C-alpha positions as YAML, in Angstrom:
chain: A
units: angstrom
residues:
- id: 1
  name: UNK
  ca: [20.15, 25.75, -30.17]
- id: 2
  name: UNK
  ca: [17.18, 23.69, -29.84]
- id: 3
  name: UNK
  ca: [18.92, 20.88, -27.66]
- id: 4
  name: UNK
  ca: [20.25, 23.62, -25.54]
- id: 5
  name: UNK
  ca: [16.68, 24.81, -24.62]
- id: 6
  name: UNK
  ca: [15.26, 21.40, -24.10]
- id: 7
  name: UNK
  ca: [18.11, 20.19, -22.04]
- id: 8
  name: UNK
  ca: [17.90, 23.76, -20.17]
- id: 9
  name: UNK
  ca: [14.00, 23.12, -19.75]
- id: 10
  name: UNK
  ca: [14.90, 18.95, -19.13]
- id: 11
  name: UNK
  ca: [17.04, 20.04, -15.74]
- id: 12
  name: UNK
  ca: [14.70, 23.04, -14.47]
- id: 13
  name: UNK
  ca: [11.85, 20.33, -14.83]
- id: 14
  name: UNK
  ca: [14.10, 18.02, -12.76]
- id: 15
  name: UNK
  ca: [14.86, 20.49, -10.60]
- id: 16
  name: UNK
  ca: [10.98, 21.16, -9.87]
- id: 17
  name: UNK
  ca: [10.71, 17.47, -9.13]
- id: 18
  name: UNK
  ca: [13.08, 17.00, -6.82]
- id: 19
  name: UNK
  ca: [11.19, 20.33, -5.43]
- id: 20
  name: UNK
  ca: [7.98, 18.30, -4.94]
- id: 21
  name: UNK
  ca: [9.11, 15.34, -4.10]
- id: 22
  name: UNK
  ca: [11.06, 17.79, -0.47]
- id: 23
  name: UNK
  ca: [7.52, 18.96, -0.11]
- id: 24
  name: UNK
  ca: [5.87, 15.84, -0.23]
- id: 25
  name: UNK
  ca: [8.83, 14.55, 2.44]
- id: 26
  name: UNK
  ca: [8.32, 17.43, 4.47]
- id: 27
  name: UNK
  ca: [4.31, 17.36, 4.72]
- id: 28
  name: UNK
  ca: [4.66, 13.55, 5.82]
- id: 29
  name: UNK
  ca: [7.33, 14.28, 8.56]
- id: 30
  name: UNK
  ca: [5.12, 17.03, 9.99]
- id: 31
  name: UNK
  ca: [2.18, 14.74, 9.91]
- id: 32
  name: UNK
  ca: [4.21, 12.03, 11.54]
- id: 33
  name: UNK
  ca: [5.62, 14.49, 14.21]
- id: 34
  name: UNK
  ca: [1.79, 15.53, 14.79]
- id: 35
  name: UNK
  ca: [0.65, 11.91, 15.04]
- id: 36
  name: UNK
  ca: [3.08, 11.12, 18.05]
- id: 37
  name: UNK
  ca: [2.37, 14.22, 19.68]
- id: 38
  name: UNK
  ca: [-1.33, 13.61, 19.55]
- id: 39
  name: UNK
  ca: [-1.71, 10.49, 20.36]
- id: 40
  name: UNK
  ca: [1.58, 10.00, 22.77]
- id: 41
  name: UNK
  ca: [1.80, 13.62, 24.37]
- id: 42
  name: UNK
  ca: [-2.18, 14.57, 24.42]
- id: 43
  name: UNK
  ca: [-3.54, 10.51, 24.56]
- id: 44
  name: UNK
  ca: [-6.00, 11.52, 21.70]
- id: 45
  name: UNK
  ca: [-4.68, 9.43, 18.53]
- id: 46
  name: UNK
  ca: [-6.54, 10.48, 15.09]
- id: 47
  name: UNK
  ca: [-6.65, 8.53, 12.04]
- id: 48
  name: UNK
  ca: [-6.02, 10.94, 9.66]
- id: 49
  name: UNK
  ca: [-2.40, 11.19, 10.06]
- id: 50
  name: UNK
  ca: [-1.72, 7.96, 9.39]
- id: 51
  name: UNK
  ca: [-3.56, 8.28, 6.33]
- id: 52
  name: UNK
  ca: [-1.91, 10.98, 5.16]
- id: 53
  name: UNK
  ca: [1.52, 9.55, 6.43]
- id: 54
  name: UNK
  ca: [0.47, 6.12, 3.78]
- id: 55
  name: UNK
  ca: [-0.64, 8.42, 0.84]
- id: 56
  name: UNK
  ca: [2.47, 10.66, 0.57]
- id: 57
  name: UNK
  ca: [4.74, 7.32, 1.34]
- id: 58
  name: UNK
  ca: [3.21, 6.14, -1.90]
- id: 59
  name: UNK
  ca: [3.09, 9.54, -4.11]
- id: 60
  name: UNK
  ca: [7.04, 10.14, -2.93]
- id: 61
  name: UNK
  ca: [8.05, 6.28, -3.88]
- id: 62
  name: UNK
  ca: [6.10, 6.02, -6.96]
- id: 63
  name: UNK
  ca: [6.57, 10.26, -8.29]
- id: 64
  name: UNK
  ca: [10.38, 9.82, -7.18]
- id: 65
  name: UNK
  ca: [10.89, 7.02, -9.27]
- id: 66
  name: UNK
  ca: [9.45, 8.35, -12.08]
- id: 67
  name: UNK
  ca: [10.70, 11.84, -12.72]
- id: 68
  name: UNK
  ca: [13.48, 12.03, -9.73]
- id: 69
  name: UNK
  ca: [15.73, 8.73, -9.77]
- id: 70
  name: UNK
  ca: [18.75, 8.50, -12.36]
- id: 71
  name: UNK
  ca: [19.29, 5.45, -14.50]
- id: 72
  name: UNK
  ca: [22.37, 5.32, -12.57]
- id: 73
  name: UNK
  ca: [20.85, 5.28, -9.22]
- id: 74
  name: UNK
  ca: [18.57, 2.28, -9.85]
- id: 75
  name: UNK
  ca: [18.86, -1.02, -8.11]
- id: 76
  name: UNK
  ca: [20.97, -3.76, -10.29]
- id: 77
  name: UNK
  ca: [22.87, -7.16, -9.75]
- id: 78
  name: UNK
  ca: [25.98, -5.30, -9.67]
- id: 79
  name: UNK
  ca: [27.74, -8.28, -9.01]
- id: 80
  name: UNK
  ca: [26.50, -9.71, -12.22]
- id: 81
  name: UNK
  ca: [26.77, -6.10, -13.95]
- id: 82
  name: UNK
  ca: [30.02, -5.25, -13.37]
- id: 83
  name: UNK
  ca: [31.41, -8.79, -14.42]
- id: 84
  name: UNK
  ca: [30.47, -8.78, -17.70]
- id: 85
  name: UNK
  ca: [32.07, -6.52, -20.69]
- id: 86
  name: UNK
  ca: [30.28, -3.41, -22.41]
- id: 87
  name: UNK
  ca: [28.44, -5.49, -25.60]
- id: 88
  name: UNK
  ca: [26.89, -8.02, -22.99]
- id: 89
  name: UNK
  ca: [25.74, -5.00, -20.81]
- id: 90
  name: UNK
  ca: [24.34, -3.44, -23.70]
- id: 91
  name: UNK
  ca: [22.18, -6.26, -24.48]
- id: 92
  name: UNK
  ca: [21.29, -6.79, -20.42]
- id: 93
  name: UNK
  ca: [20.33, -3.01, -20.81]
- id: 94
  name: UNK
  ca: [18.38, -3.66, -24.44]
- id: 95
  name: UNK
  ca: [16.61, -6.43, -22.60]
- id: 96
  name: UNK
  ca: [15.50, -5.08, -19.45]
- id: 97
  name: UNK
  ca: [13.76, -1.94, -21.36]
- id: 98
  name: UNK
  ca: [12.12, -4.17, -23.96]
- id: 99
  name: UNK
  ca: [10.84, -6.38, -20.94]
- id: 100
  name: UNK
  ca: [10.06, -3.37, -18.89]
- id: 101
  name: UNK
  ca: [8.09, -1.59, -21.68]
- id: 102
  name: UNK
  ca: [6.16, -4.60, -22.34]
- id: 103
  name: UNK
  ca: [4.83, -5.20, -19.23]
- id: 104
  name: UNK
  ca: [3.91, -1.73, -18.16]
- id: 105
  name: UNK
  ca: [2.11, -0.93, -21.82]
- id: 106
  name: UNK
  ca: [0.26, -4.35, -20.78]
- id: 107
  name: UNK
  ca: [-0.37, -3.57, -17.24]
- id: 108
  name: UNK
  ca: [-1.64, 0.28, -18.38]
- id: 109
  name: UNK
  ca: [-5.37, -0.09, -19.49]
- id: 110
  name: UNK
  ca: [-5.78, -2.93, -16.85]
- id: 111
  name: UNK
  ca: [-5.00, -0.15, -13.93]
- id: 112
  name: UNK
  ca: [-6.62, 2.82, -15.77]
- id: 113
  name: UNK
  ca: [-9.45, 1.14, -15.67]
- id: 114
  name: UNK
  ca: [-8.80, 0.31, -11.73]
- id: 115
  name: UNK
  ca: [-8.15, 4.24, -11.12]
- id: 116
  name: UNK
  ca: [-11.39, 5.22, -12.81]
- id: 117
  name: UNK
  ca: [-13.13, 2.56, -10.99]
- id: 118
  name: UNK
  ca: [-12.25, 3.85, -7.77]
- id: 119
  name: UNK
  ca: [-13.59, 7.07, -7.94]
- id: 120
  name: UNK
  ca: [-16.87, 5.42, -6.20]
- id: 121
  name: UNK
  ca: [-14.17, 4.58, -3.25]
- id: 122
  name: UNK
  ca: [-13.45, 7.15, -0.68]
- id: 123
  name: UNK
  ca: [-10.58, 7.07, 1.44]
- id: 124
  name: UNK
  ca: [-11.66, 6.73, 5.63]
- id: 125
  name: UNK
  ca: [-10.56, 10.23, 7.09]
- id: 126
  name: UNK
  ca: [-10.12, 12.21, 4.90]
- id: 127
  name: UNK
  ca: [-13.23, 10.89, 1.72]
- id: 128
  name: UNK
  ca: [-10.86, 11.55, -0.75]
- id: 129
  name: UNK
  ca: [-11.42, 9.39, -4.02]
- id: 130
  name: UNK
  ca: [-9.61, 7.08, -4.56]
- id: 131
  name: UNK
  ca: [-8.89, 7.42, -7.93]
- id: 132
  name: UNK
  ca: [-6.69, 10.53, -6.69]
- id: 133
  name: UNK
  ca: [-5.08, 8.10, -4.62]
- id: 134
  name: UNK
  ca: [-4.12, 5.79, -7.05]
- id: 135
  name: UNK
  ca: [-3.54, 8.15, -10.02]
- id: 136
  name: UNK
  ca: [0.20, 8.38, -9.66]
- id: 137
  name: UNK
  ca: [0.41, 5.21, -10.53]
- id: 138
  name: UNK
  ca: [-0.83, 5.64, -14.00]
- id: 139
  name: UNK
  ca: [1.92, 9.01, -14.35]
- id: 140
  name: UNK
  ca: [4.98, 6.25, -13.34]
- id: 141
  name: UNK
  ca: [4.11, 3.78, -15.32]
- id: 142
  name: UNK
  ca: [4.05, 6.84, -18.71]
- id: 143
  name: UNK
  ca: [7.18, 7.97, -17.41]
- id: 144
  name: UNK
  ca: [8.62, 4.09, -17.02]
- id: 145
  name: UNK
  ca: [7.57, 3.67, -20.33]
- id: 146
  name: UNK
  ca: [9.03, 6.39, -22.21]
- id: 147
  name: UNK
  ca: [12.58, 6.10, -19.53]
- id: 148
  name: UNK
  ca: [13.03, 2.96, -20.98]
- id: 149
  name: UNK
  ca: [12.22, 3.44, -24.45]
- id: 150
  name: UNK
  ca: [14.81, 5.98, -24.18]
- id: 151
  name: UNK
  ca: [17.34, 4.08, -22.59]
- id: 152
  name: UNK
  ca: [17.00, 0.82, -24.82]
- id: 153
  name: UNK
  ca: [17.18, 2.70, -27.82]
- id: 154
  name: UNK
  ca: [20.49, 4.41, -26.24]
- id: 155
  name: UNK
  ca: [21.60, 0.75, -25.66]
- id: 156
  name: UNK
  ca: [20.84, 0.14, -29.24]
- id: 157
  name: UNK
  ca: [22.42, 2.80, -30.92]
- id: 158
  name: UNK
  ca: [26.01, 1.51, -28.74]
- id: 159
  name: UNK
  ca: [25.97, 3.35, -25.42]
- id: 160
  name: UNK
  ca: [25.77, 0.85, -22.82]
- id: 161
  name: UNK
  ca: [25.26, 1.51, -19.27]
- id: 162
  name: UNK
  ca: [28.23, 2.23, -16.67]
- id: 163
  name: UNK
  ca: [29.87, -0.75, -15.24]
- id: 164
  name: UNK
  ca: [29.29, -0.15, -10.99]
- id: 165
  name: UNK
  ca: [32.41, 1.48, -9.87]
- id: 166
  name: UNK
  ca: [32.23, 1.07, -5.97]
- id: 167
  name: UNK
  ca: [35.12, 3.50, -5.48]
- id: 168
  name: UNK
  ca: [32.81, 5.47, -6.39]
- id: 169
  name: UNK
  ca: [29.78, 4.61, -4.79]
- id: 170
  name: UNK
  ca: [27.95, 6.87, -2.41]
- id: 171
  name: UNK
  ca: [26.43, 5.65, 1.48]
- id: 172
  name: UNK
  ca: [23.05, 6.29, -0.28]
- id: 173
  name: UNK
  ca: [22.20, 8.85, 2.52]
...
């Protein structure tokens, strides 16, 4: 009953997610479409598109990866992946997490510290701190964390990863 709530809560939070990250995709195409018309239609470029345009890039690549993008969906040496059997991909899987978890608990003071720091740094349109600017950083590398504490204690406790089917693989559009 209680793992039927979380995993009910689990996907609406997913679903919000993916709701942000549209909104995010959306506001930078509209401020993309506005930068051409501005400074190709009217010959009057401003800056604070582009801006804009760079800041959501990085919020949708960095919040996307952390609370959006399946295991599955990840980038791998299939090649490599798919050759070897289920214990050996458990231990590639056991592995990467441990490896992964180490160097983003390293790496997380070092850039907290970096994202407070830049609070006295203000973006060139727009003034906005910095710090905002750089804070979803600090929220991937949590979630990175705790994904792949998750997934190498699944790898662990016996469930490895798929082997890549490409019969079944999408275009990836």
């Amino acid at each position: 009953m209680v793992m039927d709530r979380l995993r009910t809560l689990g996907g609406w939070l997913a679903r919000r997610a993916e709701n942000v990250l549209v909104l995010m995709l959306g506001a930078m195409f509209a401020v993309f479409i506005l930068q051409i018309v501005f400074r190709y239609m009217l010959n009057l470029p401003i800056g604070w598109t582009h801006e804009i345009s760079v800041i959501l890039w990085l919020w949708i690549v960095l919040f996307g990866s952390a609370f959006v993008t399946r295991e599955s969906e990840e980038i791998r040496f299939d090649i490599v992946y798919s050759a070897v059997g289920r214990r050996a991909r458990r231990v590639m899987a056991v592995v990467t997490a441990a490896a992964l978890v180490v160097l983003y608990t390293i790496s997380l003071p070092a850039m907290a510290d970096y994202v407070s720091f830049m609070k006295v740094e203000r973006t060139a349109y727009l003034k906005l701190p910095f710090n905002w600017v750089y804070a979803i950083y600090l929220a991937f590398a949590v979630a990175s964390i705790a994904r792949y504490l998750w997934l190498g204690w699944r790898a662990m406790r016996g469930n490895a990863p798929e082997a890549f089917d490409p019969t079944k693989a999408g275009s990836g559009v």
